Coordinates of C-alpha atoms and ligand atoms in Angstrom, one line a residue:
X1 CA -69.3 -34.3 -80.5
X2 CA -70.2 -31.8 -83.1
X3 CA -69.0 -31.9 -86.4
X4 CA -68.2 -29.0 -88.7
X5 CA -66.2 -28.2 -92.2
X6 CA -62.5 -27.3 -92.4
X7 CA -61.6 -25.2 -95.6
X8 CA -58.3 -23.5 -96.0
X9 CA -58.5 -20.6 -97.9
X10 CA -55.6 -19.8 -100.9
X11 CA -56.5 -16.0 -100.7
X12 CA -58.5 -13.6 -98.8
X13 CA -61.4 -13.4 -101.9
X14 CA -61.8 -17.4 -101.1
X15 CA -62.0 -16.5 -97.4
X16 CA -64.7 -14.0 -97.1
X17 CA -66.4 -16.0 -100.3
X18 CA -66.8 -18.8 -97.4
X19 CA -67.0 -16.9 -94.1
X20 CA -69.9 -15.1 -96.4
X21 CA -72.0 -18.2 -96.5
X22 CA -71.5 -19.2 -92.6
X23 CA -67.8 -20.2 -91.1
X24 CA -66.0 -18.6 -89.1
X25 CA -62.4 -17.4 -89.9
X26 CA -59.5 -19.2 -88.0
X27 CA -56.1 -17.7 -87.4
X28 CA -54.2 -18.7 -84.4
X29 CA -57.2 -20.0 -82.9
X30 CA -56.2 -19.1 -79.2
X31 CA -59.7 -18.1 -78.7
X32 CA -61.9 -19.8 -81.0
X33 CA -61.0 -23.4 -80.5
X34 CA -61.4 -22.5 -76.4
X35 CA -65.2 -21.2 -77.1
X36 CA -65.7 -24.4 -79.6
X37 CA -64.2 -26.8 -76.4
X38 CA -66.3 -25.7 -74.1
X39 CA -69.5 -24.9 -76.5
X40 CA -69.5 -21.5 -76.4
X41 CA -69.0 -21.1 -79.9
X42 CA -70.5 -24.2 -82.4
X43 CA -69.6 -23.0 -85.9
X44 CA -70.9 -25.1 -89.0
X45 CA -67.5 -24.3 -91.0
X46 CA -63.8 -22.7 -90.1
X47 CA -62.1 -21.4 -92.9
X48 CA -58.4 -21.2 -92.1
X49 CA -57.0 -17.9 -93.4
X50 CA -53.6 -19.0 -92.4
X51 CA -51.0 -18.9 -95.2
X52 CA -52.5 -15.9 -97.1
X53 CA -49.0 -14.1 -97.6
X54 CA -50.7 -10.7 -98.2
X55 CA -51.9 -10.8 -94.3
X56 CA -48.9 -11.5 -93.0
X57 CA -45.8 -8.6 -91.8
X58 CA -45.2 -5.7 -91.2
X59 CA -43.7 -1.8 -92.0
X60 CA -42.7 1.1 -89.6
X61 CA -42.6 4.0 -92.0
X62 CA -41.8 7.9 -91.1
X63 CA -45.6 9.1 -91.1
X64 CA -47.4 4.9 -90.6
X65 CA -47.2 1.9 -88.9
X66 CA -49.0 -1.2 -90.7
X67 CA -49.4 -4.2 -89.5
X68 CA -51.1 -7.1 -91.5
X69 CA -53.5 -9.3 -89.6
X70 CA -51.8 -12.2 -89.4
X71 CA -49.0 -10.8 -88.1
X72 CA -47.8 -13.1 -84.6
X73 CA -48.4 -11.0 -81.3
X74 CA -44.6 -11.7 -80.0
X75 CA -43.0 -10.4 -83.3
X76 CA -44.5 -6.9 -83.1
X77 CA -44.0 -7.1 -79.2
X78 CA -40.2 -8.5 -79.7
X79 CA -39.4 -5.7 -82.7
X80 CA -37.0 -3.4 -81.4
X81 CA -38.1 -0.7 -84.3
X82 CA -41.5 -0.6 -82.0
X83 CA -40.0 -0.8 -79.0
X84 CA -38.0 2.4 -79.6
X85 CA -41.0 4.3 -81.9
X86 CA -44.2 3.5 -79.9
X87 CA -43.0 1.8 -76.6
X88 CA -46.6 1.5 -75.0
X89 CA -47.6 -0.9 -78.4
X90 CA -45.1 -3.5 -77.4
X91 CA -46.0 -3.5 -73.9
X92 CA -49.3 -3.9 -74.5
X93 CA -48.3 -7.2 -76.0
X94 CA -45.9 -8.0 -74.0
X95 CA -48.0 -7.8 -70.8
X96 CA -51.1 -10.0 -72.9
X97 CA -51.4 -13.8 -72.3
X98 CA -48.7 -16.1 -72.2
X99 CA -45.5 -16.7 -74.2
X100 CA -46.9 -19.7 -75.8
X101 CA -50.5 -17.7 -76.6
X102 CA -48.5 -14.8 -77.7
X103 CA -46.2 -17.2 -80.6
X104 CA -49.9 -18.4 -81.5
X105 CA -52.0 -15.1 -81.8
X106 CA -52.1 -13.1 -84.4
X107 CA -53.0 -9.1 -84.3
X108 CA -56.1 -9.2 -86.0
X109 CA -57.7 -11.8 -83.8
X110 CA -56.1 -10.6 -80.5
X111 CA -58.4 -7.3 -81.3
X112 CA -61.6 -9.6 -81.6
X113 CA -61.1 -11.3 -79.1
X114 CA -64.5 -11.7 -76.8
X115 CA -65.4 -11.7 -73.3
X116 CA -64.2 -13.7 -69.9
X117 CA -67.2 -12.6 -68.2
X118 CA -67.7 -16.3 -66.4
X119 CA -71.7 -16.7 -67.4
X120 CA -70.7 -16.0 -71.0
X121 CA -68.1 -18.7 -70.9
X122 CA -70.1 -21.7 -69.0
X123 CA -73.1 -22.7 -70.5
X124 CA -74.7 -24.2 -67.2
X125 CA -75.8 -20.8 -66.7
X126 CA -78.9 -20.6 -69.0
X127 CA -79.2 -16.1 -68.5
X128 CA -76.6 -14.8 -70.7
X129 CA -77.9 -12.2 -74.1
X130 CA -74.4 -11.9 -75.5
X131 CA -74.6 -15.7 -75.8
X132 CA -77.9 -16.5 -75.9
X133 CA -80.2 -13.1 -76.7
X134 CA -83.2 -12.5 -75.1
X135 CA -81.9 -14.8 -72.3
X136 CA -81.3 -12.3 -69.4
X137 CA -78.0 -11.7 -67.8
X138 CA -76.6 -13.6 -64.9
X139 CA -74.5 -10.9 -63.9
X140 CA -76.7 -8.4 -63.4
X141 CA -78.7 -10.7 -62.0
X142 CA -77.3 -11.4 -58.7
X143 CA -74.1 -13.0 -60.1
X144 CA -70.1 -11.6 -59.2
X145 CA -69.7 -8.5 -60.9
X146 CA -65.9 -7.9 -60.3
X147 CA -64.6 -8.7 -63.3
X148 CA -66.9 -6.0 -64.9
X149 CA -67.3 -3.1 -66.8
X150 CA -68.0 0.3 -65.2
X151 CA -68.0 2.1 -68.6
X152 CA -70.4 1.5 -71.5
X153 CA -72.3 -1.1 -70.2
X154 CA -76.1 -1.3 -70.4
X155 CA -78.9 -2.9 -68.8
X156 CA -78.8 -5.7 -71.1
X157 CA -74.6 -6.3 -70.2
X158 CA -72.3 -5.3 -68.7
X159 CA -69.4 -7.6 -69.6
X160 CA -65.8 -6.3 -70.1
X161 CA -63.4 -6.1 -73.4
X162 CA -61.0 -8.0 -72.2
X163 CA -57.6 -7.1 -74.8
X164 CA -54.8 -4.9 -74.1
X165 CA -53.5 -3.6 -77.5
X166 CA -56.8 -2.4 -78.0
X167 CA -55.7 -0.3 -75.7
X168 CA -53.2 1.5 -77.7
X169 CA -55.2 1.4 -80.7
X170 CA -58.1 2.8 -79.5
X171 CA -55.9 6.3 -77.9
X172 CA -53.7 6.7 -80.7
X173 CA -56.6 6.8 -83.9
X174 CA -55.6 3.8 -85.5
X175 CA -57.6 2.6 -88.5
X176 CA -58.4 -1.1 -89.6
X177 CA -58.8 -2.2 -92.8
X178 CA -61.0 -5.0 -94.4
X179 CA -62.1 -7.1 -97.5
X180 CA -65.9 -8.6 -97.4
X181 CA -68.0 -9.2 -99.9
X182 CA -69.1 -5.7 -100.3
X183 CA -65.5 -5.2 -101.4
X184 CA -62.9 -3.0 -99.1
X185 CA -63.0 -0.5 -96.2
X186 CA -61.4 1.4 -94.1
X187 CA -62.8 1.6 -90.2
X188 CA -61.6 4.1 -87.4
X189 CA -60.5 1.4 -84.6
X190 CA -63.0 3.2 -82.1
X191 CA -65.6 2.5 -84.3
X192 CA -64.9 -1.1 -85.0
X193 CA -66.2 -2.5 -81.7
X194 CA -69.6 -1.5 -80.7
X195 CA -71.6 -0.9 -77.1
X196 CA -73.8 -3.9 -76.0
X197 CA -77.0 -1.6 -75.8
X198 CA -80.2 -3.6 -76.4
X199 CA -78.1 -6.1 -77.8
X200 CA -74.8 -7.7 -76.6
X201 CA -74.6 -10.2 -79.1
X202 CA -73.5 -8.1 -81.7
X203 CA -69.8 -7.1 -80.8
X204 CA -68.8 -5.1 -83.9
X205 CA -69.6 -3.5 -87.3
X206 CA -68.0 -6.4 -89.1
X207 CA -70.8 -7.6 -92.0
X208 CA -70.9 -11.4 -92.5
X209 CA -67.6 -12.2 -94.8
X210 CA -65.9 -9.4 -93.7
X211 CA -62.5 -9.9 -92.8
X212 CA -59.6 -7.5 -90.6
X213 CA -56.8 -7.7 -93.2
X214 CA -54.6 -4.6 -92.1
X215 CA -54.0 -2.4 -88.7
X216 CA -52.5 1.0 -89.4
X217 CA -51.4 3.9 -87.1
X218 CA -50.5 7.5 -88.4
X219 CA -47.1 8.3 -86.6
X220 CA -47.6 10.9 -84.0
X221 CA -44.9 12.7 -81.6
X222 CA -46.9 10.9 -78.3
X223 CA -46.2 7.7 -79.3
X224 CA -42.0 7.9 -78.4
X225 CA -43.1 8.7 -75.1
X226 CA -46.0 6.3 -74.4
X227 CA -46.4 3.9 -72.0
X228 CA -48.7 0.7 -70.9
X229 CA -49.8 0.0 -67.5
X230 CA -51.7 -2.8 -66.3
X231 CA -53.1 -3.8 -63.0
X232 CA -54.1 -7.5 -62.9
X233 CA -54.4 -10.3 -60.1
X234 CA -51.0 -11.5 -60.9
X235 CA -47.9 -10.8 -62.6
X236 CA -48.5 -12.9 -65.1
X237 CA -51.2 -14.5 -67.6
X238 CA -54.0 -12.3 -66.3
X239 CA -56.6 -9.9 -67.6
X240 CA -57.0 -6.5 -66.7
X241 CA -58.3 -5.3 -63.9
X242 CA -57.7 -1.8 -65.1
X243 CA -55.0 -0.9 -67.4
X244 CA -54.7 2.3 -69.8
X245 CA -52.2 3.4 -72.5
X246 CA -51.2 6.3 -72.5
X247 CA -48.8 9.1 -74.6
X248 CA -47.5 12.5 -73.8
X249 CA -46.3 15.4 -76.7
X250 CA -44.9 17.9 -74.5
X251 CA -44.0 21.9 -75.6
X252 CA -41.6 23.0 -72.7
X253 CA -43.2 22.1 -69.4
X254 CA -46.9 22.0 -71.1
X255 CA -48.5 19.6 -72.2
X256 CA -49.4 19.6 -76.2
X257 CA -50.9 16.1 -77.1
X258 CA -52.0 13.4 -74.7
X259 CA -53.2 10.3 -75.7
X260 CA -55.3 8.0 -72.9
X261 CA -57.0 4.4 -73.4
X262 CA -58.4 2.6 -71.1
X263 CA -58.6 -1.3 -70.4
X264 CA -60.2 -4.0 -67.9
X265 CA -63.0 -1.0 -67.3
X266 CA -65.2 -0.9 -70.5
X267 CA -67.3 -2.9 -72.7
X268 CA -65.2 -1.6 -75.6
X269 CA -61.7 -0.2 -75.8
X270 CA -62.3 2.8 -74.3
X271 CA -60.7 6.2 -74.8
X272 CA -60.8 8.9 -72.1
X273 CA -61.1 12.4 -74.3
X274 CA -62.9 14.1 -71.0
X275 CA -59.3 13.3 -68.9
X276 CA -56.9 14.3 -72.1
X277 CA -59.0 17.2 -72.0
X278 CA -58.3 18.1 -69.0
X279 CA -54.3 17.9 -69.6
X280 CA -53.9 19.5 -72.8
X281 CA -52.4 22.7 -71.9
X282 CA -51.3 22.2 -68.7
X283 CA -48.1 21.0 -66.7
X284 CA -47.4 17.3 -65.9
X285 CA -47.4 17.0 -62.6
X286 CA -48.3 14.2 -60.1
X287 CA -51.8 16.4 -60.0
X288 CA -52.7 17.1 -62.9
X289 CA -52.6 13.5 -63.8
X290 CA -54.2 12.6 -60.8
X291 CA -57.0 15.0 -62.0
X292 CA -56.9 12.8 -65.6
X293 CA -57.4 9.6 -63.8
X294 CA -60.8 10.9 -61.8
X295 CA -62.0 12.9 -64.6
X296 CA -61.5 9.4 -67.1
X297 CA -63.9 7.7 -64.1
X298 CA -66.5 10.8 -63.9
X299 CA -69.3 8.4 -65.3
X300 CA -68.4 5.2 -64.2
X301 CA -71.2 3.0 -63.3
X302 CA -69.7 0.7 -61.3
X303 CA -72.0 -2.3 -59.6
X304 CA -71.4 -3.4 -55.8
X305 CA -68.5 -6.4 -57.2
X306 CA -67.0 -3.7 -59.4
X307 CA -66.4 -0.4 -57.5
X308 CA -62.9 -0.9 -56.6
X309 CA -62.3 -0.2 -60.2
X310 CA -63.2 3.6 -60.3
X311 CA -60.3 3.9 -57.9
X312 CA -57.7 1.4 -59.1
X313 CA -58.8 2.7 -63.1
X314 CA -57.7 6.2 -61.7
X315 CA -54.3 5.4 -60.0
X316 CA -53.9 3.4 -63.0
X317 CA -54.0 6.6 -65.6
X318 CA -52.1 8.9 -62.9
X319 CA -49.4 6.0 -62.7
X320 CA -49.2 5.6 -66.8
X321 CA -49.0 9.1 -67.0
X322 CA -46.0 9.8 -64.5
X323 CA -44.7 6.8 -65.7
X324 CA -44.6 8.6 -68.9
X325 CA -42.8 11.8 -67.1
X326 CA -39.7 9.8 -65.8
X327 CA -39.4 8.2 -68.8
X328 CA -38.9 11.4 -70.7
X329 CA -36.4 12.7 -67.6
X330 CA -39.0 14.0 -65.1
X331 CA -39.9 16.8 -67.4
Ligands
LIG1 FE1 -73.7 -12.5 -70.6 FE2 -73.0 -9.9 -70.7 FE3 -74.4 -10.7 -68.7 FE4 -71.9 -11.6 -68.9 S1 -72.5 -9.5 -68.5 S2 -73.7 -12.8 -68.4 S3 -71.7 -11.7 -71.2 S4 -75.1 -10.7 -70.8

């Protein structure tokens, strides 16, 4: 058994103080105290940020949405003030993990969450550079590849982000905010998470200390008529195979804002500007949004296990999308 610290923290400067000089933050732990069971993840120190007031709630305002990082997954997802302003959010988190994962998780680890690829998770398997750089990769290297991703990958990885309101985040320019020891910032959500490139290990911008105290989202006409779709194994308690979020503005029958993101396909949360492109400007019909789910797949680079998803990723977007359509009466 390995031993480590336990610290809980009375405020976030305490926190990133002690994350700064080597544990790891813990919130609901539904990820982290997995890794650390099966030796995945072998921090020296946790700090618990649990119980830091100022992370914790919640507003729905005219022009932003906040959300502290604390805040429980099935709160947001039960609120019927986001159900009725940005459906596609609380489906998102609705359709993530279980009931019992979703009472435990909180926002701002449920968008740090890291990879299911299987190598990355068992550590008989010596080849893995997101665990282990420099190792190799076992699924590139003959291993299954189904569970992979077929956008942003590189040579060094190709394991798949694995959240769902990432999703949402990523399509409709949300913005995190954070304390660290540098002091405060605010990061664009698609620039928070970062490609594996030459190196997998490093999964986003976050500086040592740094900590995710706020999610925010300007208000924007697309997010009434949003929706989340997500293709998985089973009905239940499963990752994404594909899934995107999507959000319509419409002016008459024409299309004025479209928002796409794009899940179980990518090594980040991936948004689709080629495929809203494509809509902007034109009628909703089942073709046009057929045309957004092949355009969003143009550069896939799918390996032998994972080509199934260029197809499903596609019906996927052109399902969201007229999903979207009856929702708002078929117009
Ligand atoms: Fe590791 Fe990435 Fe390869 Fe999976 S895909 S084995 S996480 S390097």
């Amino acid at each position: 058994m390995r031993s480590f610290t336990y610290s809980r923290a009375p405020s976030i400067g305490a926190a990133t103080e002690i994350a700064a000089n080597g544990a790891h933050v813990i919130a609901g732990g539904t990820t982290l105290i997995d890794l650390m069971k099966i030796g995945v993840m072998q921090p020296e120190g946790l700090v618990d940020i649990n119980g830091i007031g100022e992370l914790e709630g919640y507003t729905i305002e005219a022009d932003r949405m906040r959300f502290g990082a604390l805040t429980k997954m099935s709160t947001v997802a039960d609120d019927q003030d986001v159900v009725d302003a940005f459906p596609a959010l609380s489906e998102a988190l609705w359709k993530a993990a279980s009931p019992q994962l979703r009472n435990m998780a909180t926002l701002g680890g449920n968008i740090l969450q890291r990879t299911r690829c299987p190598y990355f998770r068992d550590t008989a398997f010596a080849q893995c550079n997101k665990r282990n750089p420099g190792s190799g990769c076992a699924a590139l290297d003959g291993g299954e590849t189904n569970l992979h991703a077929i956008l942003g990958g590189s040579e060094a990885c190709v394991a798949m982000y694995p959240g769902d309101l990432a999703q949402t985040l990523v399509a409709f320019d949300a913005e995190v905010s954070t304390r660290g020891p540098g002091g405060t910032r605010i990061i664009p959500f698609a620039k928070l998470h970062v490609r594996p490139g030459d190196d997998p290990h490093t999964e986003t911008i976050l500086e040592p200390g740094e900590i995710v105290t706020e999610i925010s989202l300007p208000v924007i006409p697309a997010m009434k008529n949003s929706y989340y779709l997500k293709a998985r194994d089973r009905e239940s308690y499963a990752f994404a195979s594909a899934s995107a979020a999507v959000g319509v503005e419409m002016d008459g029958n024409i299309v004025r804002d479209v928002r796409i993101g794009l899940g179980g396909v990518a090594s980040v949360p991936w948004r689709a500007n080629e495929a809203e492109d494509s809509l902007r400007g034109q009628p909703l019909t089942e073709e046009s949004a057929r045309n957004a789910g092949r355009v969003a797949f143009a550069d896939a680079e799918p390996l032998e296990g994972s080509s199934y998803k260029i197809q499903l990723g596609a019906d996927v977007v052109a399902g969201a999308l007229m999903a979207v359509k009856s929702r708002m009466g078929g117009k």
